Short mmCIF file of C-alpha atoms in Angstrom, two decimals:
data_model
loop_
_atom_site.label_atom_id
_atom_site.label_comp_id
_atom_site.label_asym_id
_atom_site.label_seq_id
_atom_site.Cartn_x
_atom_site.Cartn_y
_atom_site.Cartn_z
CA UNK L 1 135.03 111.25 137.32
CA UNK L 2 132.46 114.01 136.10
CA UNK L 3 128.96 112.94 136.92
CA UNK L 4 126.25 114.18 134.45
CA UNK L 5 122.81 114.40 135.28
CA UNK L 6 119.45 115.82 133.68
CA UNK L 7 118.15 115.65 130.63
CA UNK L 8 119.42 113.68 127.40
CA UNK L 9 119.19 112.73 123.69
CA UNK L 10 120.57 109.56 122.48
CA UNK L 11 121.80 108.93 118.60
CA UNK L 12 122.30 105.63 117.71
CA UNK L 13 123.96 105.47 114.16
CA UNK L 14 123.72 102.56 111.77
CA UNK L 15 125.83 101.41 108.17
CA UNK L 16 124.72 103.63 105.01
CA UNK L 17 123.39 100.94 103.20
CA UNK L 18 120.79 100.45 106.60
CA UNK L 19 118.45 103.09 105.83
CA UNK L 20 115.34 101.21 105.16
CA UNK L 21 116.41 98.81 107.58
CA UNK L 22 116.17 101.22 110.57
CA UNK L 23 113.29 103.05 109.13
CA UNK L 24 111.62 99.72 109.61
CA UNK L 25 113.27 98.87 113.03
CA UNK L 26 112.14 102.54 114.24
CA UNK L 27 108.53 102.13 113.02
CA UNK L 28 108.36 98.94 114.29
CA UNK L 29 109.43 99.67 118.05
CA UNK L 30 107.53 103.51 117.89
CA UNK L 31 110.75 105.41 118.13
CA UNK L 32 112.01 108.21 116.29
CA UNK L 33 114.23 107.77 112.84
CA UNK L 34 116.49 110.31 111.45
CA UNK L 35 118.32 110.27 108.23
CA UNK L 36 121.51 113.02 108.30
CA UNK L 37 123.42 113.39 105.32
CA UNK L 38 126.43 116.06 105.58
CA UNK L 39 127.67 118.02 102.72
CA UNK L 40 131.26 116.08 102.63
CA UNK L 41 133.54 113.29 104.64
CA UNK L 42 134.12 109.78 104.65
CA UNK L 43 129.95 108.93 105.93
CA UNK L 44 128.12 111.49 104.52
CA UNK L 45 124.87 109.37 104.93
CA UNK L 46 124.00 108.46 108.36
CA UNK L 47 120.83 107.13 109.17
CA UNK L 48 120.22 107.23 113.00
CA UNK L 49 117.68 106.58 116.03
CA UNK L 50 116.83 109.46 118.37
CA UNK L 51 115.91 108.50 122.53
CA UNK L 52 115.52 111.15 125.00
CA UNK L 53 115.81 110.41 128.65
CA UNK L 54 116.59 111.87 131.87
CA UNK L 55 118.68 110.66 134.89
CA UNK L 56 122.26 109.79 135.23
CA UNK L 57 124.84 109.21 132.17
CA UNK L 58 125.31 105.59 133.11
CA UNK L 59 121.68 104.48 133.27
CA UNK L 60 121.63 106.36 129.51
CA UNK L 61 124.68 104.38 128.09
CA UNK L 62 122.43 101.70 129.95
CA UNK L 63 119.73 101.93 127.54
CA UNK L 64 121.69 102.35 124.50
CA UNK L 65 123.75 99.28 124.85
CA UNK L 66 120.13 97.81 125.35
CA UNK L 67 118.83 98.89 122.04
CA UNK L 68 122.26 98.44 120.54
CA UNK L 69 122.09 94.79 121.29
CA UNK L 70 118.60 94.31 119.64
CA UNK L 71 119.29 96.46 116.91
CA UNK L 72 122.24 93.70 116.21
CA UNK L 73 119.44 91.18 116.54
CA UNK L 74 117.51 92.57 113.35
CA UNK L 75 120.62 92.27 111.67
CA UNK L 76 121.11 95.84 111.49
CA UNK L 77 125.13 97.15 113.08
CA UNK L 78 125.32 100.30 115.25
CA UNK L 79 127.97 102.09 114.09
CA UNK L 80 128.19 105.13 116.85
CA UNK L 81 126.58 105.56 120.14
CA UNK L 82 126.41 109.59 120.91
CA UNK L 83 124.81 111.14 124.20
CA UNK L 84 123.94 114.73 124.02
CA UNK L 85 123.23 116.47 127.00
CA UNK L 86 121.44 119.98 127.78
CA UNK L 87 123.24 122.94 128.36
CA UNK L 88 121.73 122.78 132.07
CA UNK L 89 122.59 119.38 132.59
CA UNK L 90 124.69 118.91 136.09
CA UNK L 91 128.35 118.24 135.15
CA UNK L 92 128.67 120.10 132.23
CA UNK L 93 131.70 122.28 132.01
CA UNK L 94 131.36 126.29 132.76
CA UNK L 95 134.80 127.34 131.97
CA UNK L 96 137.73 126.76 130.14
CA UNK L 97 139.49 125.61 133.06
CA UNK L 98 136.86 122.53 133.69
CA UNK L 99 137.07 121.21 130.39
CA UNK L 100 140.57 121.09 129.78
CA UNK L 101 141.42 117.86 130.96
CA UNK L 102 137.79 116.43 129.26
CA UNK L 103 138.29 113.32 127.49
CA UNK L 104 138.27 114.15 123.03
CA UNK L 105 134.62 112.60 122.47
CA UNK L 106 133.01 115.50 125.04
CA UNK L 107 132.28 118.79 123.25
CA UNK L 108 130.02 121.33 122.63
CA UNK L 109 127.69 121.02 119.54
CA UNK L 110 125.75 123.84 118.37
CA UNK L 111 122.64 123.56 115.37
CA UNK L 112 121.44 126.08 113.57
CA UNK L 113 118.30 125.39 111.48
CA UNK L 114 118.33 128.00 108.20
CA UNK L 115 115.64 128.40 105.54
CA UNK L 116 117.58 129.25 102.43
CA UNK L 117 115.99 129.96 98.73
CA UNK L 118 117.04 127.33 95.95
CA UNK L 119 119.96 127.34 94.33
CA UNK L 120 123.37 125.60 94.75
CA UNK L 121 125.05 129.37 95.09
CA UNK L 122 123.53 130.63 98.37
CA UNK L 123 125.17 127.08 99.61
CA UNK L 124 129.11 127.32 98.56
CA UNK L 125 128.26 131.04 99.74
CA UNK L 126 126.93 129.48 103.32
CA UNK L 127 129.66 126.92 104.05
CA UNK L 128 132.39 129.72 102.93
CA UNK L 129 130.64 131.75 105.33
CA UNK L 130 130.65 129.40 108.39
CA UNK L 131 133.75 127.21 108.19
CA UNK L 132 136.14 129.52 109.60
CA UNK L 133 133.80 129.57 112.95
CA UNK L 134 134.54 125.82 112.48
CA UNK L 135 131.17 124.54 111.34
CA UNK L 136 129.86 122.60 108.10
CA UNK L 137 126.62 121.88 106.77
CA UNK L 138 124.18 119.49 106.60
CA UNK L 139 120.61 118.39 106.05
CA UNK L 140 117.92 116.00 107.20
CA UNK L 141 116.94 113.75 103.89
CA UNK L 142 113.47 113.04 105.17
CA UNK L 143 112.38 116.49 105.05
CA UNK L 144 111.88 118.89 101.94
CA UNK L 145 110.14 122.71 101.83
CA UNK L 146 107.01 122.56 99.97
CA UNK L 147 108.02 126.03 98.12
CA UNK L 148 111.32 124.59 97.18
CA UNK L 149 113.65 126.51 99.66
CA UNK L 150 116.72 124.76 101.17
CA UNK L 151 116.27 123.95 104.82
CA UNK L 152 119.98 123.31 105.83
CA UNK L 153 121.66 123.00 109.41
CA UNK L 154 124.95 124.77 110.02
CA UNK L 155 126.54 122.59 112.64
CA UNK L 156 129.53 124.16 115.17
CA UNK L 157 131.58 121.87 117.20
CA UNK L 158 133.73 123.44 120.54
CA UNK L 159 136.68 121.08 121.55
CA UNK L 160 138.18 121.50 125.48
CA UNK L 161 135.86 124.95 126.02
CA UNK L 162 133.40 125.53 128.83
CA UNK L 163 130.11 126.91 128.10
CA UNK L 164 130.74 130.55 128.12
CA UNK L 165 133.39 130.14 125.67
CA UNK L 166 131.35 127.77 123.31
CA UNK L 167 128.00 130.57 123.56
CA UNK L 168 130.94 133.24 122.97
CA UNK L 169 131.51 131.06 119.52
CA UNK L 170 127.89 130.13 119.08
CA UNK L 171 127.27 134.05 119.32
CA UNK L 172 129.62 134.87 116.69
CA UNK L 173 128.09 132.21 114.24
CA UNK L 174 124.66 133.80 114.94
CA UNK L 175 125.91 137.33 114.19
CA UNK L 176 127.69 136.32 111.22
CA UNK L 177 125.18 134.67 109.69
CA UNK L 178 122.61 137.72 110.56
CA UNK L 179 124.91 139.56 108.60
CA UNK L 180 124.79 138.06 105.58
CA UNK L 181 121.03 138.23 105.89
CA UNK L 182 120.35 134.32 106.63
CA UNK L 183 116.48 133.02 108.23
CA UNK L 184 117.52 131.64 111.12
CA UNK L 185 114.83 129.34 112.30
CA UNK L 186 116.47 127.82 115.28
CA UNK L 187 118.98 127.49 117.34
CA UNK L 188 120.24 124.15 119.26
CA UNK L 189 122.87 124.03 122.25
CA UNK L 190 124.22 120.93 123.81
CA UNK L 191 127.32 118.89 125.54
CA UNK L 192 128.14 115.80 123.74
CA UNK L 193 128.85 113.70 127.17
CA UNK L 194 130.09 110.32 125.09
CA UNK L 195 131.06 110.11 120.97
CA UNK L 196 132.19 106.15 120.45
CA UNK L 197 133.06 106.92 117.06
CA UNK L 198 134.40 110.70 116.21
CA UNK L 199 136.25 109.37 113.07
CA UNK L 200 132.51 108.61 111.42
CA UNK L 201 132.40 112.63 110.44
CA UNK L 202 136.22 112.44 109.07
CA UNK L 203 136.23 114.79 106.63
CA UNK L 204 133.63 116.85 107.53
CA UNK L 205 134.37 118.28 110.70
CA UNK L 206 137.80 117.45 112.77
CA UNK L 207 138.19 115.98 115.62
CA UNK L 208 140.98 115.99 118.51
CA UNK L 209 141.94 112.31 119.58
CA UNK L 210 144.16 109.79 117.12
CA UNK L 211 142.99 107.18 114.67
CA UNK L 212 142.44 104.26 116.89
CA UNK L 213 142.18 101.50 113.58
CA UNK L 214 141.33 99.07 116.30
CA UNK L 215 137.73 100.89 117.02
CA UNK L 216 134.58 98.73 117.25
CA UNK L 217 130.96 99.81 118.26
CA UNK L 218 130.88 99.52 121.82
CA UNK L 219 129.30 96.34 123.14
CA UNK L 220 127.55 94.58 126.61
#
């Protein structure tokens, strides 16, 4: 059993038809609401609540099953529990060799924040452009550019890879997308530690373990 300590982030997704729901339930308890929506798959909108934390993975889960239960209490359903964890973060895989026998919901996750001009063009050109490095796009629905540019994220997933092999990918996706003269405004690394739900982004970005049609948010 890997243990993971340091520092994490927390996403705790709700239904589609939640949004105002969890705006509300986020305003009301002071934390921070996001609202995701990709650019295709089964979910495309997922409204979500962000905690950070540091420690051990188990007091994290910990917490989340904490605010999952009172989320259920407003009436609102968690849909996906997802801990992210810093590149730093004790326990994460180096090498190849370290995460090959990783369970399917632990991978590497990279986000890179771009600044494109309008148009619906520049955007088939983007996701042609990035899907073969085995990343899709998507946006935050809260947010919009006061000059009318398109602020889009171009999001990589690295299945059963250590870290060198996943910045080796994340490196490529950079270069690429310097080449084809993109504003990259930032970049985000991190190690998905637990995923309760990978089949939420089906059709968007794929995922390793089966269809389990039994699947319900986790519970305690």
């Amino acid at each position: 059993m890997v243990a993971f300590t340091g520092d994490f982030e927390t996403h705790l997704t709700a239904g589609a038809g939640q949004v105002a729901a969890l705006a509300a339930f986020a305003a009301e308890h002071g934390l921070t609401f996001l609202h995701i929506e990709l650019d295709r798959g089964v979910t495309t909108s997922q409204p979500m609540l962000t905690l950070r934390g540091s420690g051990g993975l188990a007091d994290r889960l910990d917490v989340a099953h904490q605010w999952c239960r009172r989320l259920r209490e407003a009436g609102i359903t968690p849909t996906r529990v997802k801990i992210e964890a810093s590149p730093w973060t004790d326990g994460v895989p180096q090498h190849d060799e370290a995460a090959a026998d990783q369970p399917a919901y632990r991978y590497f996750e990279h986000h890179l924040k771009l600044r494109l001009p309008p148009g619906m063009a520049d955007l088939i050109a983007l996701t042609d452009l990035v899907e073969p490095h085995g990343a899709r796009l998507s946006r935050n629905a809260l947010k919009r550019s006061a000059d009318g540019a398109e602020i889009r994220f171009v999001n990589q997933r690295c299945h059963r890879v250590g870290l060198a092999s996943a910045t080796s990918r994340l490196d490529r996706l950079v270069a690429a997308l310097r080449d084809a003269g993109h504003d990259i405004v930032s970049v985000e690394q991190e190690y998905v530690v637990h995923d309760d739900n990978l089949r939420i982004d089906d059709g968007w970005l794929p995922r390793e373990e089966p269809v389990d049609t039994s699947w319900t948010p986790s519970r305690r």
